[in-house]
Tab-separated table of C-alpha atoms and ligand atoms in Angstrom:
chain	number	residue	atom	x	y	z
A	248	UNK	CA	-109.827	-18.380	69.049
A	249	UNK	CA	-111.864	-16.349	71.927
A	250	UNK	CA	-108.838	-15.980	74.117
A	251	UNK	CA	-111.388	-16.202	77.103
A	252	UNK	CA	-113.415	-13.448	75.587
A	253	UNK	CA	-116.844	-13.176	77.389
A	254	UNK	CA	-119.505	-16.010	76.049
A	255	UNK	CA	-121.875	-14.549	73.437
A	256	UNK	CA	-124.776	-15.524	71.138
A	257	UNK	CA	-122.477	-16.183	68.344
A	258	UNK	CA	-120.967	-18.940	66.844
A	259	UNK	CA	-117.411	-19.295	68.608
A	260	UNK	CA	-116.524	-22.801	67.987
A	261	UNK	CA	-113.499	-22.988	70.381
A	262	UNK	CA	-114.754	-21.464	73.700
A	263	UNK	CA	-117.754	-20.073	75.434
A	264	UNK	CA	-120.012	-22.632	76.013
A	265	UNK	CA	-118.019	-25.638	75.265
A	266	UNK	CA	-114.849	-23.882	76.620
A	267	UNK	CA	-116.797	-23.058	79.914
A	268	UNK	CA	-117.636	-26.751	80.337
A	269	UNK	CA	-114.640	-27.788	80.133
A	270	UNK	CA	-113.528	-25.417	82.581
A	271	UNK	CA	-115.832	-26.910	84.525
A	272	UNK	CA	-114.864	-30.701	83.766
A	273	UNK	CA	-118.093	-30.594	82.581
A	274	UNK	CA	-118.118	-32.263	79.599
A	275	UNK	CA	-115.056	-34.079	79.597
A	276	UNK	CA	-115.283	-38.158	78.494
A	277	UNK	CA	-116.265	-39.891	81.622
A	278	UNK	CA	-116.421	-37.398	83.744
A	279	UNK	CA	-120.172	-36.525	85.744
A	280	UNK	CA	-120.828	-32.947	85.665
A	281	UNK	CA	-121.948	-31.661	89.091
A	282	UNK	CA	-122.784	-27.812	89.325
A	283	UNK	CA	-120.139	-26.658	91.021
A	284	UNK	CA	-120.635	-23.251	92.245
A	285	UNK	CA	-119.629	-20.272	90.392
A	286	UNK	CA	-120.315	-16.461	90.810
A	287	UNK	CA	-123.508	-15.549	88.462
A	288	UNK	CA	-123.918	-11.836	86.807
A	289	UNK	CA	-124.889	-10.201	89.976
A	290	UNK	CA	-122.595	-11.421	91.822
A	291	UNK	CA	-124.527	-14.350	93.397
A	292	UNK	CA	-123.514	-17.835	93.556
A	293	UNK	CA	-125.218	-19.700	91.619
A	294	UNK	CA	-125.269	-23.391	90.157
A	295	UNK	CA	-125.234	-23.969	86.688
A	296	UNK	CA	-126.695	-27.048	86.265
A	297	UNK	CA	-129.794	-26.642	88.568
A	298	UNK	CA	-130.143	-23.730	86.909
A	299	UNK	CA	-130.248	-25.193	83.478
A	300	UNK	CA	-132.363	-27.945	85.232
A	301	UNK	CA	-135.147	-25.646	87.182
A	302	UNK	CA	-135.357	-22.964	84.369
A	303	UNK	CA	-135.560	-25.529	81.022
A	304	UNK	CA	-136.472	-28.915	82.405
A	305	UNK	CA	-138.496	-28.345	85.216
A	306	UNK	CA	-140.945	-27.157	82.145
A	307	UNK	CA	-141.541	-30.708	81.058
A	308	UNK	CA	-143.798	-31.002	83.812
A	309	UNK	CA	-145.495	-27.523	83.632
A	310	UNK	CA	-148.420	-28.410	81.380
A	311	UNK	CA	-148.654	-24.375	80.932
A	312	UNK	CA	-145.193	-25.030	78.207
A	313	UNK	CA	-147.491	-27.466	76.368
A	314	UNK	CA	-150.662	-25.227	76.566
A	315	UNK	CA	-148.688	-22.470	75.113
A	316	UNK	CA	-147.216	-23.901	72.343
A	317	UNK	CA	-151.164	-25.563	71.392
A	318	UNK	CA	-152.237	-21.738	71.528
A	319	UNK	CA	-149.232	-20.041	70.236
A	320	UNK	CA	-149.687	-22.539	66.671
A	321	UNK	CA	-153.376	-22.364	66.791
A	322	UNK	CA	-153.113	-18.258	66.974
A	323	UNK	CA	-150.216	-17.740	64.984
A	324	UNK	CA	-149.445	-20.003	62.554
A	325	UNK	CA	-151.416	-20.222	59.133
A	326	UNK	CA	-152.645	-23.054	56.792
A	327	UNK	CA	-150.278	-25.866	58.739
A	328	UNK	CA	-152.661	-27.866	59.864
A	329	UNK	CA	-150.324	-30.980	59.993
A	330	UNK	CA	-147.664	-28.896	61.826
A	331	UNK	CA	-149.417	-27.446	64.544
A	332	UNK	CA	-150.846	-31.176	65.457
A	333	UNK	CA	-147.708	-33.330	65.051
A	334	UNK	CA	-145.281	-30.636	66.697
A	335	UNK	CA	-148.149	-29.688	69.758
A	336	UNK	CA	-148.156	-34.180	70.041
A	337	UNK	CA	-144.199	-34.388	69.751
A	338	UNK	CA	-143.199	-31.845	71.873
A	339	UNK	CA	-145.566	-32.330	74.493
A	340	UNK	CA	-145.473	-35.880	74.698
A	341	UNK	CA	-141.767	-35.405	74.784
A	342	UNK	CA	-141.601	-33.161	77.676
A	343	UNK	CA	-143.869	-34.910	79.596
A	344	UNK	CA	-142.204	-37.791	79.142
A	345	UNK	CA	-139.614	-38.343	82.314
A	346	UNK	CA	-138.311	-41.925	80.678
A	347	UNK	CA	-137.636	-40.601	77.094
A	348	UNK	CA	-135.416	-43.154	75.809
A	349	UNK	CA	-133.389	-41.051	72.924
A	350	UNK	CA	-133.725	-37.121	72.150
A	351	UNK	CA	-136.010	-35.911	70.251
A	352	UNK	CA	-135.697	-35.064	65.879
A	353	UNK	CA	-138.127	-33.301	64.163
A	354	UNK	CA	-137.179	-32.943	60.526
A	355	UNK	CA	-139.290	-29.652	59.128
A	356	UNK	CA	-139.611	-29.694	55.074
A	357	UNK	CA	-141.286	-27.395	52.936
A	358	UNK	CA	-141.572	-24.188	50.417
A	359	UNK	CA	-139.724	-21.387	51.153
A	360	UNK	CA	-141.466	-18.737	53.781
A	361	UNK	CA	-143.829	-21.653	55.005
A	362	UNK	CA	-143.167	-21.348	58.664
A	363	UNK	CA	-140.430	-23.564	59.580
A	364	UNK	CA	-138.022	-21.215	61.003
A	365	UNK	CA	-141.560	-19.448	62.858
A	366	UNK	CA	-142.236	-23.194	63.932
A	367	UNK	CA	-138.779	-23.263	65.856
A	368	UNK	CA	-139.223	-20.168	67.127
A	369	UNK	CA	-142.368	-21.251	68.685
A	370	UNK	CA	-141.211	-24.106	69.636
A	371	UNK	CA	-137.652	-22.540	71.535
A	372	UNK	CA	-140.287	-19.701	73.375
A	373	UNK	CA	-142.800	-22.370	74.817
A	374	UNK	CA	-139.814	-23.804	76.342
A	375	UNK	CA	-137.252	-21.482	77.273
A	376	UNK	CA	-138.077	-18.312	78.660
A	377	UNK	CA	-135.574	-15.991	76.343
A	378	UNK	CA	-136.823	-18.317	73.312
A	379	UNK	CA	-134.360	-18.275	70.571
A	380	UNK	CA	-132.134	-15.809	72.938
A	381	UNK	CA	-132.083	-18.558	75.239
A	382	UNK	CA	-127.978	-19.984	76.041
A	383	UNK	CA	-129.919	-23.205	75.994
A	384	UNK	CA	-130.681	-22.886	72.256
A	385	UNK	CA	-128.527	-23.532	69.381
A	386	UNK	CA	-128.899	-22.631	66.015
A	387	UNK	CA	-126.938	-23.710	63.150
A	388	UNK	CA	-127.236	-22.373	59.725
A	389	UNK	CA	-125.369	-24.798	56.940
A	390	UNK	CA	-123.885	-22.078	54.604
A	391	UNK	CA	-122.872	-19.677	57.520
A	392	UNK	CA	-121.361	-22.003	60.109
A	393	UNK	CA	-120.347	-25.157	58.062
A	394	UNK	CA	-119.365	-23.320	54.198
A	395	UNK	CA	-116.470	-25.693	53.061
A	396	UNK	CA	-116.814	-29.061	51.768
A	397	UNK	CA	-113.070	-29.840	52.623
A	398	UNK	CA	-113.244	-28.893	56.156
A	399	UNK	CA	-116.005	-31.250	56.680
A	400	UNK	CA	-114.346	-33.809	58.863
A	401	UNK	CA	-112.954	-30.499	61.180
A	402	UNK	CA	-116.916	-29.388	61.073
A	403	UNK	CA	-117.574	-33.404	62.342
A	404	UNK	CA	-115.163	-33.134	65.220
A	405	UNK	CA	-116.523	-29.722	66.063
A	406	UNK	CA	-120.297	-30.377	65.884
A	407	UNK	CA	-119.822	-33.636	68.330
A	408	UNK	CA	-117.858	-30.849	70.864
A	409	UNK	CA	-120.153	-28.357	70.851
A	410	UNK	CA	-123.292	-30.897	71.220
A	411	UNK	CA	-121.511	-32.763	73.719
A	412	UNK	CA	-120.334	-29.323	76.044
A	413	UNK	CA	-123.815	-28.109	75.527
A	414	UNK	CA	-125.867	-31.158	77.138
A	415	UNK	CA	-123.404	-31.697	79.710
A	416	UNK	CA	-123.813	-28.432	80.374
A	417	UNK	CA	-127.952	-28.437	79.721
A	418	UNK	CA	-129.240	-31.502	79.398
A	419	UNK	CA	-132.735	-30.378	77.800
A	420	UNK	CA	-130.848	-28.040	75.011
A	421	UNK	CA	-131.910	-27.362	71.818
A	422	UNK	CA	-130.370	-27.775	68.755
A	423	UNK	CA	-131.873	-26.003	65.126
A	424	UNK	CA	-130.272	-26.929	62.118
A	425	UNK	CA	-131.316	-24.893	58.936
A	426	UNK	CA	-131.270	-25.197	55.425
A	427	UNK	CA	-130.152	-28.927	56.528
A	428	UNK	CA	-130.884	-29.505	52.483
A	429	UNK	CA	-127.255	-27.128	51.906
A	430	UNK	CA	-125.525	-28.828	54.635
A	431	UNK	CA	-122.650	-31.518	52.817
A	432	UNK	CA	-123.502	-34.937	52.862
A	433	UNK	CA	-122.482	-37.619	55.229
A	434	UNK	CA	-121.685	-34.377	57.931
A	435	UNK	CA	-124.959	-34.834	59.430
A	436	UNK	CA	-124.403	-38.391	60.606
A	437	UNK	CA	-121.762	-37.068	62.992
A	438	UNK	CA	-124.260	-36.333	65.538
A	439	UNK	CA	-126.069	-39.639	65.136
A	440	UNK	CA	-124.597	-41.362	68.582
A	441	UNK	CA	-126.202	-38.245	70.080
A	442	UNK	CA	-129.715	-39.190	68.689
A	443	UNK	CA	-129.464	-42.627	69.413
A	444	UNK	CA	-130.918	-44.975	72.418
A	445	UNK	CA	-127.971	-45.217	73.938
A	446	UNK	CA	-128.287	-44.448	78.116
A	447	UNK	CA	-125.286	-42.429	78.513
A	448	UNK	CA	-122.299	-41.643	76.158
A	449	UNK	CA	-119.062	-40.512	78.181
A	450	UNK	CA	-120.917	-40.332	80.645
A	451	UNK	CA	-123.550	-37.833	79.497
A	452	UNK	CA	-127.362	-38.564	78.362
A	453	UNK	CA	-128.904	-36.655	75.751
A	454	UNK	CA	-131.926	-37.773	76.134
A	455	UNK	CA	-134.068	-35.038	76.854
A	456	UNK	CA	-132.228	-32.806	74.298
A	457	UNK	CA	-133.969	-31.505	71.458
A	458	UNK	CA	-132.775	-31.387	67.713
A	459	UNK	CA	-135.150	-29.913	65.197
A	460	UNK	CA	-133.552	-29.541	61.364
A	461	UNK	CA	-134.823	-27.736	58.560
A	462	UNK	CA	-135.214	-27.842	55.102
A	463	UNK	CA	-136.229	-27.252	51.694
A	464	UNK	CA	-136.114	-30.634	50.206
A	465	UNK	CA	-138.935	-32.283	49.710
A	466	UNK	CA	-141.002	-29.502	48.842
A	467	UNK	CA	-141.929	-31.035	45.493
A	468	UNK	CA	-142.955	-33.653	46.778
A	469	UNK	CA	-144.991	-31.856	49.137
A	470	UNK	CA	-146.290	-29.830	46.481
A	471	UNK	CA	-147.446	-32.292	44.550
A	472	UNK	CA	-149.592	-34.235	47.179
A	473	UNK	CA	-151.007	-30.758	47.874
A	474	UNK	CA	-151.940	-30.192	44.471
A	475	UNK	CA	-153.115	-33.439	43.624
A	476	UNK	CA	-156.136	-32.624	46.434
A	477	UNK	CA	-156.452	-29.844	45.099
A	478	UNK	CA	-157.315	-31.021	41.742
A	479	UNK	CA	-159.436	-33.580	42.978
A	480	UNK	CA	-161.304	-31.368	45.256
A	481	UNK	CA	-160.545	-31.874	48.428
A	482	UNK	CA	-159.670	-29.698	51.173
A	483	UNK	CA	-156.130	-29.274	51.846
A	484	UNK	CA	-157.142	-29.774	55.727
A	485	UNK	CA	-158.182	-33.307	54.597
A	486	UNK	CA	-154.489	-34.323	53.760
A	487	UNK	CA	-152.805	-36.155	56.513
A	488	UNK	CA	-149.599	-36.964	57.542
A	489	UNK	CA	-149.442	-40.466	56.227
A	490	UNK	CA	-150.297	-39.168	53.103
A	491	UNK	CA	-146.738	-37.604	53.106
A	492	UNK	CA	-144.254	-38.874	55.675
A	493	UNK	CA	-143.367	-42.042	54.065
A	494	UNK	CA	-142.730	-40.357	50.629
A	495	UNK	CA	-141.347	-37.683	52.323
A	496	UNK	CA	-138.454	-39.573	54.252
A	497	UNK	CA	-137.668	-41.682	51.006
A	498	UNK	CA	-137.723	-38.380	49.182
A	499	UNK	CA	-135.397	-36.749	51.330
A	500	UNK	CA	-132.929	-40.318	52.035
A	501	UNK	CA	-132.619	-40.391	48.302
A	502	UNK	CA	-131.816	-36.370	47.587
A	503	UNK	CA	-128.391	-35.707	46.728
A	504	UNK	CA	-129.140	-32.228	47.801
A	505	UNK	CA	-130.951	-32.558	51.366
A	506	UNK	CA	-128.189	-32.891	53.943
A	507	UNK	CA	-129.820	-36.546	54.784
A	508	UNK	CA	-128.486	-37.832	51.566
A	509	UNK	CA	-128.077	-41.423	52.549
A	510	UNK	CA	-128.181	-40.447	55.985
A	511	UNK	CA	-128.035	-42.965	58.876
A	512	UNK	CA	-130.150	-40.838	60.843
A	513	UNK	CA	-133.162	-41.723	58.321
A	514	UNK	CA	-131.815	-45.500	58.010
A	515	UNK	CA	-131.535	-46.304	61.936
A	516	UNK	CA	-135.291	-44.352	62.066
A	517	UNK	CA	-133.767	-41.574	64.523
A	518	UNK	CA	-135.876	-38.650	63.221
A	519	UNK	CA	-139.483	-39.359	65.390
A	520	UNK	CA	-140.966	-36.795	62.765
A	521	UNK	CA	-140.955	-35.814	58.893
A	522	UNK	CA	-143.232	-32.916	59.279
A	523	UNK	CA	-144.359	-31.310	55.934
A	524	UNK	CA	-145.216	-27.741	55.480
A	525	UNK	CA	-147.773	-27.166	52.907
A	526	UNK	CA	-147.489	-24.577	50.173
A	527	UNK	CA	-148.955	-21.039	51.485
A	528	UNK	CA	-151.986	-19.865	49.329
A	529	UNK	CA	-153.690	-16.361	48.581
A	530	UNK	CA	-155.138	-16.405	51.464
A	531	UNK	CA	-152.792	-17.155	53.661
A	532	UNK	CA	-150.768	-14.863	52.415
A	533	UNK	CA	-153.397	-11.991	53.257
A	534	UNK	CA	-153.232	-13.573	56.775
A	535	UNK	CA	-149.653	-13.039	57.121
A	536	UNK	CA	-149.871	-9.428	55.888
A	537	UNK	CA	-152.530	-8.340	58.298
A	538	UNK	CA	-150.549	-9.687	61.441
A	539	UNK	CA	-147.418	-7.515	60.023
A	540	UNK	CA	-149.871	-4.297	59.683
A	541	UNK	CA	-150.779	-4.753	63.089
A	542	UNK	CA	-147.602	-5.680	64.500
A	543	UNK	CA	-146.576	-1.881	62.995
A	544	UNK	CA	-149.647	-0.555	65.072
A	545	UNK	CA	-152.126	0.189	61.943
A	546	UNK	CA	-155.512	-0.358	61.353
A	547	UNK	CA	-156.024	-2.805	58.950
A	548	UNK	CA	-156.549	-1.816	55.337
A	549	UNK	CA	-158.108	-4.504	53.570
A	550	UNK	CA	-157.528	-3.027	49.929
A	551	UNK	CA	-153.868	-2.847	51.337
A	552	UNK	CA	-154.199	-6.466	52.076
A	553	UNK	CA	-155.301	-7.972	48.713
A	554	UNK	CA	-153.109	-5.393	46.537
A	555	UNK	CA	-149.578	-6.869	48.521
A	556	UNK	CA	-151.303	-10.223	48.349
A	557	UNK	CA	-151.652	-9.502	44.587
A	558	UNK	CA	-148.211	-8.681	43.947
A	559	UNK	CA	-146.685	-11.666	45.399
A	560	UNK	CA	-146.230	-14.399	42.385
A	561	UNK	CA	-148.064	-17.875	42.302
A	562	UNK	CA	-147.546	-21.258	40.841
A	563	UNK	CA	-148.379	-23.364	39.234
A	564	UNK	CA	-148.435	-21.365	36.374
A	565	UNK	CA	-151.711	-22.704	35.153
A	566	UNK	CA	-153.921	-22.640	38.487
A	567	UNK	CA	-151.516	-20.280	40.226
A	568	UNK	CA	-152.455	-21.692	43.523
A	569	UNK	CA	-149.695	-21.520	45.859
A	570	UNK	CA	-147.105	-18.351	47.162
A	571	UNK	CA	-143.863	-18.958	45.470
A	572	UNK	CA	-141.802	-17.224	48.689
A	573	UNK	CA	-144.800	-18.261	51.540
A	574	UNK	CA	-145.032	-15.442	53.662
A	575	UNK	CA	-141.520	-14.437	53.142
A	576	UNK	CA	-141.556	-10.847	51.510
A	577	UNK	CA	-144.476	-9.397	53.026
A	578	UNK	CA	-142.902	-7.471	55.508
A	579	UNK	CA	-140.441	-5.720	52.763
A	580	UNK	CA	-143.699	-5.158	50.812
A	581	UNK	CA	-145.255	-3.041	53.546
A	582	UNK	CA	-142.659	-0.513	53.551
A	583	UNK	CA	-143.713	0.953	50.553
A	584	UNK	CA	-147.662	1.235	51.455
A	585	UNK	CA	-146.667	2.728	54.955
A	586	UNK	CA	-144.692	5.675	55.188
A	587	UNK	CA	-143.050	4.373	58.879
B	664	ATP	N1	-147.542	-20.574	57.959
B	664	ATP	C1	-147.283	-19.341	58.410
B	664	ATP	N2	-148.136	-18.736	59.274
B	664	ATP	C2	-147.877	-17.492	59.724
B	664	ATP	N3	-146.810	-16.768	59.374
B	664	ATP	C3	-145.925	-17.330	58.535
B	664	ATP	C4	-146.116	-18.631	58.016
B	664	ATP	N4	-145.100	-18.907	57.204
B	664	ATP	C5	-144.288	-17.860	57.221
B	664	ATP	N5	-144.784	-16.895	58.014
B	664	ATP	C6	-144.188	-15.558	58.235
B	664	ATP	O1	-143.150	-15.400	57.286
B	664	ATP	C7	-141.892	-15.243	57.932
B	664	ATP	C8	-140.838	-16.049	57.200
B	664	ATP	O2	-141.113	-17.439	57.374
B	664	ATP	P1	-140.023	-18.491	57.827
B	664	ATP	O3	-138.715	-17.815	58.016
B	664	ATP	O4	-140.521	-19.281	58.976
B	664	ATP	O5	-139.971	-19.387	56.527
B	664	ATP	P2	-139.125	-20.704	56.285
B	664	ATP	O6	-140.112	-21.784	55.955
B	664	ATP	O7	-138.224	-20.960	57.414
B	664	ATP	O8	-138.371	-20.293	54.944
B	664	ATP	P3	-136.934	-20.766	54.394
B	664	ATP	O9	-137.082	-22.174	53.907
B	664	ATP	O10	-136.663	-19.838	53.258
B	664	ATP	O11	-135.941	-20.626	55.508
B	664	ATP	C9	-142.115	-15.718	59.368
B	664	ATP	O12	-141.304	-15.025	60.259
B	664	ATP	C10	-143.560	-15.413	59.600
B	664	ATP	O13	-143.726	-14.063	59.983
């Protein structure tokens, strides 16, 4: 328990955020939450819900949120040409949209050190202003914050509390799960009345929340669409999302192992988006390790580049094609060519 400790970034299950609303009534069943006044860090009064309202979902309309994110993918963000289109389209549309009729669910599968977790990031700075720091944003890790398979109906009852504080709270919140493919079955479909159409549960609407879940499953499958291009020799920029969604979803539904195992929330179609993260090549790789040398301040050292790029292992083993850890590494391997 928190015993009323002061709310941090951490994962305090009983209090803080949830605890604060329901201070505030806020997310009680039934009850309309109504920003009552309350003195803010400096002293001033100040209204918790407008201020959730003006600071995260006024940015719906600010086209600048959208433009961002578009540059922000295009700049940063390396061989994903599927992501950067179908998350700039979702999220846009999304906020734009003032009549959204359920949340939205972006499901983000793919090879380790890909970019998902750099995708949400993205995504959680072109809408809130502190990003991932944001009180608005929640991220949920599967082997950190839900480890034990027999607490999973406590983790259930918990989830739904700390989803249903948070929007009552914020209605445009944010909600990350990762490595969604640990996470034990059937848990998940806890939070499907959340991601449904419905108008208002308990009186609260969580329709302009977002939930974005990550994952490693499906990679194979990934993979092997990737590959088979490759083989045949096409671009990979030439593989498009239909190639992959559908096999993708079905993949993922039938996976033991992927946290949607089954999952009503692939069954009742509430995830808008399967989005696929390719398999990082050679070169991308050499991409990633020249933004880390410059993030340090150096000058780029191209024989640098290609001998960290070099030492990172590929598969298959045959055509050895593809980054077995993505991008993932590369900072770790810089340390020993820079003396910092
Ligand atoms: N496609 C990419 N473009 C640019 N940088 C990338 C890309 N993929 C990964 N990176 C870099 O590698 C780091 C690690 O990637 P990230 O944590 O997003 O991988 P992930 O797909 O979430 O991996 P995991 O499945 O293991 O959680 C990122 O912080 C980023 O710096």
């Amino acid at each position: 328990s928190c015993g009323g400790a002061r709310c941090g970034r951490s994962w305090p299950w009983c209090c803080c955020r949830s605890y604060a609303g329901r201070r505030r009534g806020a997310h009680q069943p039934g009850t309309r939450h109504r920003g009552r006044r309350r003195l803010g860090p400096h002293g001033f009064i100040s209204y918790p819900r407008l201020y959730c309202y003006f600071r995260s979902a006024a940015a719906p309309h600010d086209q600048r949120a959208a433009a961002a994110l578009q540059q922000n993918l295009d700049k940063k963000l390396f061989g994903q040409h599927l992501v950067s289109k179908v998350v700039v389209k979702a999220v846009r549309g999304f906020l734009n949209n003032t009549n959204a009729k359920k949340p939205l669910a972006l499901s983000l599968h793919g090879w380790t050190g890909t970019g998902k977790n750099f995708v949400s990031k993205i995504v959680a700075e072109s809408i809130y202003k502190r990003g991932l720091q944001s009180k608005y944003v929640h991220q949920f890790v599967a082997t950190l914050h839900f480890p034990h398979a027999h607490s999973i109906n406590l983790y259930k009852d918990q989830l739904q509390s700390w989803i249903r504080g948070n929007v009552s709270i914020c209605p445009r919140s944010l909600f990350i799960f990762d490595e969604m493919d640990k996470m034990h079955a059937g848990l998940i479909d806890s939070i499907k009345p959340f991601l449904d159409y419905y108008e208002l549960l308990d009186g609260v609407s969580y329709r302009q929340a977002i939930f974005i879940f990550l994952s490693n499953a499906g990679a194979e499958k990934i993979t092997e669409v990737a590959l088979d291009f490759w083989r045949n020799g096409r671009t990979r920029e030439d593989i498009q999302l239909t190639d992959i969604q559908n096999a993708l979803s079905v993949s993922v539904f039938n996976n033991k192992n992927s946290g949607f195992w089954h999952s009503t929330l692939i069954d009742r179609n509430l995830i808008d988006y399967f989005i696929p993260f390719l398999p990082l090549e050679y070169k991308h790789v050499k991409m990633c390790v020249r933004v880390e040398i410059e993030s340090r301040g150096y000058t780029v050292d191209e024989d640098i580049v290609s001998r960290i790029a070099d030492e990172m292992t590929y598969f298959p083993r045959e055509e050895r094609i593809y980054s077995d850890k993505g991008c993932k590494t590369v900072d770790a391997k810089l340390d020993y060519y820079y003396d910092f």
